[in-house]
mmCIF file of C-alpha atoms in Angstrom:
data_model
loop_
_atom_site.group_PDB
_atom_site.id
_atom_site.type_symbol
_atom_site.label_atom_id
_atom_site.label_comp_id
_atom_site.label_asym_id
_atom_site.label_seq_id
_atom_site.Cartn_x
_atom_site.Cartn_y
_atom_site.Cartn_z
ATOM 1 C CA MET A 1364 15.512 -17.787 9.471
ATOM 2 C CA THR A 1365 13.200 -14.930 10.416
ATOM 3 C CA ILE A 1366 11.067 -12.500 8.422
ATOM 4 C CA LEU A 1367 10.530 -9.110 10.100
ATOM 5 C CA VAL A 1368 7.250 -7.378 9.231
ATOM 6 C CA THR A 1369 7.042 -3.634 9.879
ATOM 7 C CA GLY A 1370 3.702 -1.847 9.937
ATOM 8 C CA ALA A 1371 2.427 -5.103 11.396
ATOM 9 C CA THR A 1372 -0.636 -3.678 13.143
ATOM 10 C CA GLY A 1373 -1.916 -1.888 10.037
ATOM 11 C CA ASN A 1374 -4.355 -3.285 7.526
ATOM 12 C CA VAL A 1375 -1.720 -4.511 5.069
ATOM 13 C CA GLY A 1376 0.952 -5.529 7.579
ATOM 14 C CA ARG A 1377 -1.424 -7.502 9.769
ATOM 15 C CA GLN A 1378 -2.596 -9.527 6.785
ATOM 16 C CA VAL A 1379 0.985 -10.087 5.619
ATOM 17 C CA VAL A 1380 1.750 -11.592 9.036
ATOM 18 C CA GLU A 1381 -1.297 -13.868 8.800
ATOM 19 C CA HIS A 1382 -0.360 -15.119 5.323
ATOM 20 C CA LEU A 1383 3.225 -15.804 6.377
ATOM 21 C CA VAL A 1384 2.143 -17.729 9.462
ATOM 22 C CA LYS A 1385 -0.277 -19.856 7.429
ATOM 23 C CA ARG A 1386 2.601 -20.778 5.147
ATOM 24 C CA GLY A 1387 4.883 -21.826 7.989
ATOM 25 C CA ALA A 1388 7.247 -18.857 8.142
ATOM 26 C CA ASP A 1389 9.146 -17.720 11.241
ATOM 27 C CA VAL A 1390 7.699 -14.232 11.715
ATOM 28 C CA ARG A 1391 8.668 -11.296 13.899
ATOM 29 C CA ALA A 1392 6.391 -8.235 14.056
ATOM 30 C CA LEU A 1393 7.653 -4.726 14.789
ATOM 31 C CA VAL A 1394 5.117 -2.730 16.819
ATOM 32 C CA ARG A 1395 5.147 0.436 18.896
ATOM 33 C CA ASP A 1396 2.887 -0.924 21.641
ATOM 34 C CA PRO A 1397 2.918 -4.710 22.183
ATOM 35 C CA SER A 1398 -0.117 -4.464 24.494
ATOM 36 C CA LYS A 1399 -2.233 -3.452 21.488
ATOM 37 C CA ALA A 1400 -0.896 -6.173 19.188
ATOM 38 C CA SER A 1401 -2.802 -9.390 18.564
ATOM 39 C CA PHE A 1402 -0.991 -12.017 16.517
ATOM 40 C CA PRO A 1403 -0.923 -15.810 16.263
ATOM 41 C CA ALA A 1404 1.022 -17.411 19.107
ATOM 42 C CA SER A 1405 3.938 -18.328 16.844
ATOM 43 C CA VAL A 1406 4.693 -14.668 16.021
ATOM 44 C CA SER A 1407 7.407 -12.999 18.074
ATOM 45 C CA VAL A 1408 6.777 -9.330 18.861
ATOM 46 C CA ALA A 1409 9.508 -6.687 18.886
ATOM 47 C CA GLN A 1410 8.776 -3.292 20.386
ATOM 48 C CA GLY A 1411 10.305 -0.485 18.418
ATOM 49 C CA ASP A 1412 10.026 2.607 16.296
ATOM 50 C CA PHE A 1413 11.649 3.640 13.025
ATOM 51 C CA LEU A 1414 13.269 6.640 14.734
ATOM 52 C CA ASP A 1415 14.520 4.611 17.704
ATOM 53 C CA VAL A 1416 17.716 3.195 16.243
ATOM 54 C CA ASP A 1417 18.558 0.977 19.196
ATOM 55 C CA SER A 1418 15.122 -0.643 19.103
ATOM 56 C CA LEU A 1419 15.510 -1.232 15.355
ATOM 57 C CA ARG A 1420 18.879 -2.882 15.825
ATOM 58 C CA LYS A 1421 17.373 -5.204 18.403
ATOM 59 C CA ALA A 1422 14.295 -5.975 16.276
ATOM 60 C CA MET A 1423 16.411 -6.701 13.196
ATOM 61 C CA SER A 1424 18.948 -8.899 14.943
ATOM 62 C CA GLY A 1425 18.843 -12.396 13.447
ATOM 63 C CA VAL A 1426 16.445 -11.343 10.685
ATOM 64 C CA SER A 1427 17.062 -12.624 7.161
ATOM 65 C CA THR A 1428 14.270 -10.894 5.202
ATOM 66 C CA LEU A 1429 12.539 -7.561 5.837
ATOM 67 C CA PHE A 1430 9.098 -6.281 4.861
ATOM 68 C CA LEU A 1431 9.360 -2.489 4.888
ATOM 69 C CA LEU A 1432 6.116 -0.549 5.088
ATOM 70 C CA ASN A 1433 6.158 3.111 6.123
ATOM 71 C CA ALA A 1434 3.053 5.075 7.047
ATOM 72 C CA VAL A 1435 2.289 8.362 5.299
ATOM 73 C CA VAL A 1436 3.703 10.728 7.924
ATOM 74 C CA PRO A 1437 5.746 13.960 7.652
ATOM 75 C CA ASP A 1438 9.051 12.135 8.229
ATOM 76 C CA GLU A 1439 8.230 9.016 6.200
ATOM 77 C CA PHE A 1440 11.367 9.379 4.064
ATOM 78 C CA THR A 1441 13.652 9.723 7.082
ATOM 79 C CA GLN A 1442 12.057 6.719 8.769
ATOM 80 C CA ALA A 1443 12.607 4.555 5.700
ATOM 81 C CA LEU A 1444 16.239 5.618 5.270
ATOM 82 C CA VAL A 1445 17.012 4.928 8.914
ATOM 83 C CA ALA A 1446 15.406 1.484 8.629
ATOM 84 C CA LEU A 1447 17.383 0.627 5.484
ATOM 85 C CA ASN A 1448 20.677 1.749 6.986
ATOM 86 C CA VAL A 1449 20.089 -0.272 10.133
ATOM 87 C CA ALA A 1450 19.039 -3.290 8.049
ATOM 88 C CA ARG A 1451 22.262 -3.101 6.058
ATOM 89 C CA SER A 1452 24.367 -2.681 9.206
ATOM 90 C CA VAL A 1453 22.979 -5.892 10.749
ATOM 91 C CA GLY A 1454 23.428 -7.875 7.542
ATOM 92 C CA ILE A 1455 19.919 -7.959 6.050
ATOM 93 C CA GLU A 1456 19.968 -7.911 2.256
ATOM 94 C CA ARG A 1457 16.646 -9.557 1.305
ATOM 95 C CA LEU A 1458 13.821 -7.062 1.254
ATOM 96 C CA VAL A 1459 10.267 -6.409 0.098
ATOM 97 C CA TYR A 1460 9.345 -2.711 0.060
ATOM 98 C CA LEU A 1461 5.810 -1.356 -0.327
ATOM 99 C CA SER A 1462 6.112 1.685 -2.576
ATOM 100 C CA VAL A 1463 3.414 3.091 -4.884
ATOM 101 C CA ILE A 1464 2.670 2.889 -8.594
ATOM 102 C CA HIS A 1465 4.004 5.768 -10.717
ATOM 103 C CA ALA A 1466 6.264 6.949 -7.879
ATOM 104 C CA ASP A 1467 8.569 8.295 -10.597
ATOM 105 C CA VAL A 1468 5.711 10.137 -12.340
ATOM 106 C CA TYR A 1469 3.785 11.812 -9.498
ATOM 107 C CA VAL A 1470 6.926 13.763 -8.624
ATOM 108 C CA ASN A 1471 5.132 16.712 -6.960
ATOM 109 C CA VAL A 1472 3.114 14.538 -4.556
ATOM 110 C CA PRO A 1473 5.092 14.368 -1.286
ATOM 111 C CA HIS A 1474 4.468 10.765 -0.287
ATOM 112 C CA PHE A 1475 5.049 9.532 -3.854
ATOM 113 C CA ALA A 1476 8.312 11.462 -4.150
ATOM 114 C CA GLY A 1477 9.455 10.114 -0.794
ATOM 115 C CA LYS A 1478 8.807 6.523 -1.832
ATOM 116 C CA PHE A 1479 10.670 7.051 -5.090
ATOM 117 C CA GLY A 1480 13.637 8.319 -3.074
ATOM 118 C CA VAL A 1481 13.510 5.129 -1.002
ATOM 119 C CA GLU A 1482 13.426 3.047 -4.187
ATOM 120 C CA ARG A 1483 16.586 4.794 -5.375
ATOM 121 C CA MET A 1484 18.327 4.111 -2.065
ATOM 122 C CA ILE A 1485 17.385 0.426 -2.247
ATOM 123 C CA GLU A 1486 19.019 0.281 -5.672
ATOM 124 C CA GLN A 1487 22.113 2.241 -4.643
ATOM 125 C CA MET A 1488 22.647 0.058 -1.562
ATOM 126 C CA ASP A 1489 22.270 -3.078 -3.710
ATOM 127 C CA PHE A 1490 19.527 -4.668 -1.637
ATOM 128 C CA LYS A 1491 18.144 -7.857 -3.140
ATOM 129 C CA ALA A 1492 14.613 -6.541 -3.166
ATOM 130 C CA THR A 1493 11.141 -6.689 -4.578
ATOM 131 C CA ILE A 1494 9.664 -3.210 -4.849
ATOM 132 C CA LEU A 1495 5.891 -3.518 -4.844
ATOM 133 C CA ARG A 1496 4.097 -0.598 -6.489
ATOM 134 C CA PRO A 1497 0.385 -0.729 -5.651
ATOM 135 C CA ALA A 1498 -2.228 1.422 -7.326
ATOM 136 C CA TYR A 1499 -5.145 2.959 -5.417
ATOM 137 C CA PHE A 1500 -6.385 0.746 -2.590
ATOM 138 C CA ILE A 1501 -10.020 -0.254 -3.108
ATOM 139 C CA GLN A 1502 -10.563 -0.074 0.651
ATOM 140 C CA ASN A 1503 -9.746 3.657 0.619
ATOM 141 C CA ASP A 1504 -13.382 4.064 -0.377
ATOM 142 C CA LEU A 1505 -14.499 2.938 3.068
ATOM 143 C CA MET A 1506 -13.827 6.574 4.035
ATOM 144 C CA ILE A 1507 -16.794 7.692 1.951
ATOM 145 C CA GLU A 1508 -19.105 4.717 2.468
ATOM 146 C CA ASP A 1509 -21.668 6.875 4.304
ATOM 147 C CA ILE A 1510 -21.581 9.519 1.575
ATOM 148 C CA ILE A 1511 -22.204 6.915 -1.109
ATOM 149 C CA THR A 1512 -24.968 5.041 0.688
ATOM 150 C CA GLY A 1513 -26.513 8.020 2.492
ATOM 151 C CA TYR A 1514 -26.253 10.858 -0.026
ATOM 152 C CA GLY A 1515 -26.054 9.060 -3.370
ATOM 153 C CA THR A 1516 -22.696 10.598 -4.246
ATOM 154 C CA TYR A 1517 -19.298 9.148 -5.104
ATOM 155 C CA SER A 1518 -16.925 11.932 -4.143
ATOM 156 C CA MET A 1519 -13.384 10.571 -4.545
ATOM 157 C CA PRO A 1520 -11.379 12.567 -7.142
ATOM 158 C CA ILE A 1521 -10.840 9.687 -9.570
ATOM 159 C CA GLY A 1522 -11.312 11.534 -12.852
ATOM 160 C CA GLY A 1523 -11.569 10.167 -16.365
ATOM 161 C CA LYS A 1524 -8.145 8.627 -17.028
ATOM 162 C CA GLY A 1525 -8.846 5.632 -14.817
ATOM 163 C CA LEU A 1526 -7.258 3.883 -11.828
ATOM 164 C CA ALA A 1527 -6.350 0.183 -11.728
ATOM 165 C CA MET A 1528 -7.698 -0.166 -8.177
ATOM 166 C CA ILE A 1529 -6.501 -3.159 -6.148
ATOM 167 C CA ASP A 1530 -7.940 -4.901 -3.105
ATOM 168 C CA VAL A 1531 -5.802 -4.641 0.047
ATOM 169 C CA ARG A 1532 -6.197 -8.384 0.578
ATOM 170 C CA ASP A 1533 -4.496 -9.049 -2.740
ATOM 171 C CA ILE A 1534 -1.682 -6.628 -1.878
ATOM 172 C CA ALA A 1535 -1.000 -8.415 1.409
ATOM 173 C CA GLU A 1536 -1.024 -11.885 -0.117
ATOM 174 C CA ILE A 1537 1.318 -10.882 -2.929
ATOM 175 C CA ALA A 1538 3.679 -9.251 -0.422
ATOM 176 C CA ALA A 1539 3.743 -12.440 1.659
ATOM 177 C CA LEU A 1540 4.425 -14.585 -1.408
ATOM 178 C CA GLU A 1541 7.303 -12.341 -2.441
ATOM 179 C CA LEU A 1542 8.765 -12.411 1.071
ATOM 180 C CA LEU A 1543 8.662 -16.191 1.074
ATOM 181 C CA ARG A 1544 10.152 -16.418 -2.414
ATOM 182 C CA ARG A 1545 13.106 -14.300 -1.361
ATOM 183 C CA GLU A 1546 13.449 -15.888 2.081
ATOM 184 C CA ARG A 1547 13.492 -19.433 0.715
ATOM 185 C CA SER A 1548 15.765 -18.822 -2.251
ATOM 186 C CA ALA A 1549 19.174 -20.515 -1.949
ATOM 187 C CA GLU A 1550 20.796 -17.323 -3.256
ATOM 188 C CA PRO A 1551 19.623 -13.693 -2.946
ATOM 189 C CA LEU A 1552 17.456 -12.769 -5.935
ATOM 190 C CA ALA A 1553 17.997 -9.724 -8.139
ATOM 191 C CA LEU A 1554 16.016 -6.539 -7.604
ATOM 192 C CA GLU A 1555 12.696 -6.225 -9.399
ATOM 193 C CA ARG A 1556 9.618 -4.024 -9.407
ATOM 194 C CA ILE A 1557 6.063 -5.311 -9.552
ATOM 195 C CA ASN A 1558 3.053 -3.109 -10.263
ATOM 196 C CA LEU A 1559 0.131 -4.154 -8.064
ATOM 197 C CA VAL A 1560 -3.086 -3.472 -9.952
ATOM 198 C CA GLY A 1561 -6.653 -4.669 -10.000
ATOM 199 C CA PRO A 1562 -8.372 -6.502 -12.851
ATOM 200 C CA GLN A 1563 -10.004 -3.334 -14.245
ATOM 201 C CA THR A 1564 -9.047 0.292 -14.814
ATOM 202 C CA LEU A 1565 -11.986 2.374 -13.594
ATOM 203 C CA THR A 1566 -12.936 6.033 -13.995
ATOM 204 C CA GLY A 1567 -15.002 8.004 -11.516
ATOM 205 C CA ALA A 1568 -18.054 7.520 -13.726
ATOM 206 C CA ASP A 1569 -17.373 3.763 -13.928
ATOM 207 C CA ILE A 1570 -17.298 3.468 -10.148
ATOM 208 C CA ALA A 1571 -20.475 5.499 -9.726
ATOM 209 C CA ALA A 1572 -22.158 3.151 -12.214
ATOM 210 C CA ILE A 1573 -21.059 0.110 -10.186
ATOM 211 C CA TRP A 1574 -22.499 1.637 -7.025
ATOM 212 C CA SER A 1575 -25.725 2.512 -8.858
ATOM 213 C CA ASP A 1576 -26.030 -1.101 -9.929
ATOM 214 C CA VAL A 1577 -25.323 -2.768 -6.575
ATOM 215 C CA LEU A 1578 -27.448 -0.295 -4.584
ATOM 216 C CA ALA A 1579 -30.229 -0.292 -7.205
ATOM 217 C CA ARG A 1580 -30.503 3.506 -7.180
ATOM 218 C CA PRO A 1581 -28.640 6.362 -8.869
ATOM 219 C CA ILE A 1582 -25.213 7.252 -7.499
ATOM 220 C CA ASN A 1583 -23.641 10.352 -9.030
ATOM 221 C CA TYR A 1584 -19.940 10.979 -9.535
ATOM 222 C CA GLU A 1585 -19.022 14.358 -8.045
ATOM 223 C CA GLY A 1586 -15.301 13.984 -7.454
ATOM 224 C CA ASP A 1587 -13.765 16.526 -9.811
ATOM 225 C CA ASN A 1588 -13.470 19.303 -7.205
ATOM 226 C CA THR A 1589 -10.063 18.723 -5.622
ATOM 227 C CA GLU A 1590 -10.235 21.952 -3.618
ATOM 228 C CA GLY A 1591 -13.444 20.762 -1.975
ATOM 229 C CA PHE A 1592 -11.873 17.334 -1.471
ATOM 230 C CA GLU A 1593 -8.973 18.927 0.405
ATOM 231 C CA GLN A 1594 -11.286 20.975 2.616
ATOM 232 C CA ASN A 1595 -13.354 17.904 3.483
ATOM 233 C CA LEU A 1596 -10.244 15.911 4.378
ATOM 234 C CA LYS A 1597 -9.039 18.709 6.677
ATOM 235 C CA GLN A 1598 -11.972 17.933 8.957
ATOM 236 C CA PHE A 1599 -10.276 14.699 10.075
ATOM 237 C CA LEU A 1600 -6.719 14.774 8.656
ATOM 238 C CA PRO A 1601 -3.802 17.159 9.261
ATOM 239 C CA ALA A 1602 -3.692 20.005 6.749
ATOM 240 C CA TRP A 1603 -0.426 18.788 5.189
ATOM 241 C CA MET A 1604 -1.902 15.337 4.545
ATOM 242 C CA ALA A 1605 -5.118 16.742 3.101
ATOM 243 C CA TYR A 1606 -3.026 18.821 0.696
ATOM 244 C CA ASP A 1607 -0.889 15.789 -0.197
ATOM 245 C CA MET A 1608 -4.086 13.853 -1.024
ATOM 246 C CA ARG A 1609 -5.364 16.767 -3.125
ATOM 247 C CA LEU A 1610 -2.148 16.803 -5.152
ATOM 248 C CA MET A 1611 -2.500 13.064 -5.681
ATOM 249 C CA GLY A 1612 -6.077 13.544 -6.908
ATOM 250 C CA GLU A 1613 -4.921 16.153 -9.392
ATOM 251 C CA ARG A 1614 -2.440 13.644 -10.802
ATOM 252 C CA PHE A 1615 -5.266 11.112 -11.093
ATOM 253 C CA PHE A 1616 -6.887 13.577 -13.495
ATOM 254 C CA THR A 1617 -3.790 14.156 -15.629
ATOM 255 C CA ASP A 1618 -2.076 10.756 -15.518
ATOM 256 C CA GLY A 1619 -4.386 8.152 -14.006
ATOM 257 C CA MET A 1620 -2.983 4.962 -12.471
ATOM 258 C CA LEU A 1621 -2.637 2.692 -15.451
ATOM 259 C CA PRO A 1622 -1.229 -0.843 -15.559
ATOM 260 C CA GLU A 1623 1.515 -1.878 -17.905
ATOM 261 C CA ALA A 1624 1.073 -4.675 -20.412
ATOM 262 C CA GLY A 1625 1.065 -8.035 -18.654
ATOM 263 C CA ASP A 1626 0.587 -6.718 -15.098
ATOM 264 C CA VAL A 1627 -2.812 -8.328 -14.520
ATOM 265 C CA GLU A 1628 -1.713 -11.649 -16.001
ATOM 266 C CA ARG A 1629 1.458 -11.694 -13.887
ATOM 267 C CA LEU A 1630 -0.426 -11.085 -10.642
ATOM 268 C CA THR A 1631 -3.110 -13.623 -11.520
ATOM 269 C CA ALA A 1632 -0.429 -16.252 -12.094
ATOM 270 C CA LEU A 1633 1.349 -15.315 -8.867
ATOM 271 C CA LEU A 1634 -1.829 -15.642 -6.793
ATOM 272 C CA GLY A 1635 -3.137 -18.664 -8.679
ATOM 273 C CA ARG A 1636 -6.575 -17.034 -8.875
ATOM 274 C CA PRO A 1637 -8.257 -13.924 -10.313
ATOM 275 C CA LEU A 1638 -7.684 -10.535 -8.721
ATOM 276 C CA ARG A 1639 -10.595 -9.229 -6.660
ATOM 277 C CA PRO A 1640 -12.700 -6.686 -8.618
ATOM 278 C CA TYR A 1641 -14.115 -3.430 -7.264
ATOM 279 C CA ARG A 1642 -17.655 -4.745 -7.731
ATOM 280 C CA ASP A 1643 -17.082 -7.403 -5.055
ATOM 281 C CA PHE A 1644 -16.136 -4.690 -2.565
ATOM 282 C CA ALA A 1645 -19.149 -2.555 -3.462
ATOM 283 C CA SER A 1646 -21.505 -5.543 -3.357
ATOM 284 C CA ALA A 1647 -20.327 -6.452 0.155
ATOM 285 C CA ILE A 1648 -20.961 -2.896 1.348
ATOM 286 C CA ALA A 1649 -24.392 -2.857 -0.293
ATOM 287 C CA ALA A 1650 -25.323 -6.166 1.326
ATOM 288 C CA SER A 1651 -24.553 -4.797 4.780
ATOM 289 C CA ALA A 1652 -26.104 -1.372 4.250
#
């Protein structure tokens, strides 16, 4: 049987494919442009797009388990609903969906609200699914690497509540393990949600202190200005996305991204090793700076 990975050329999807291949799975990757895709030889490539229904039908034909990952785009919700409807029509019922932590709390943030709507559809359509809810990706901070190392400032709007930041590599491995668990089960497994969190919950000041330590010089936290954050993002992101990110930052301040009791222990047991801490990421950047 075949596992179809969407978002397969992105950072998470590409790593999911690699983990599945290493574990002997039959993998198909959905991509827009096969000429730009580079996968192990055993991976079959399907050209398609979430809004091209015929291409989705073809890509999903013969698939038993689906990894659904939608990019943050204006029509993300529509893309996900189309994909789920097509999946159901071709007989797919085993699914792993990459949502976001607190999707039901950050209700005014567009891409959070969209993912929560997808979660509800998965439930209503009775998919046998794992809904993965990751917190803030540690690798998001690559966007401000030059600001940290060059100007001595940590400028992400993290606030004082704290975020349980998780490494993208851990997200991808957990997703692959869940896909395999569902794919290899004799019977479809019941729906469940899993919060994907890192080993620590860090505030903006905590992260600045880590950077100060690994770079051996003061790094100041200056991320509490969400208006300035939005304006900076508009230099390289569409205005709607910059505003979406600002709204998310404001919810960081009021709600944080906090794990539930037992989340860290559950993920550690699933991986069979400790979760990667933020300090490892910062230390690697410092070593190459």
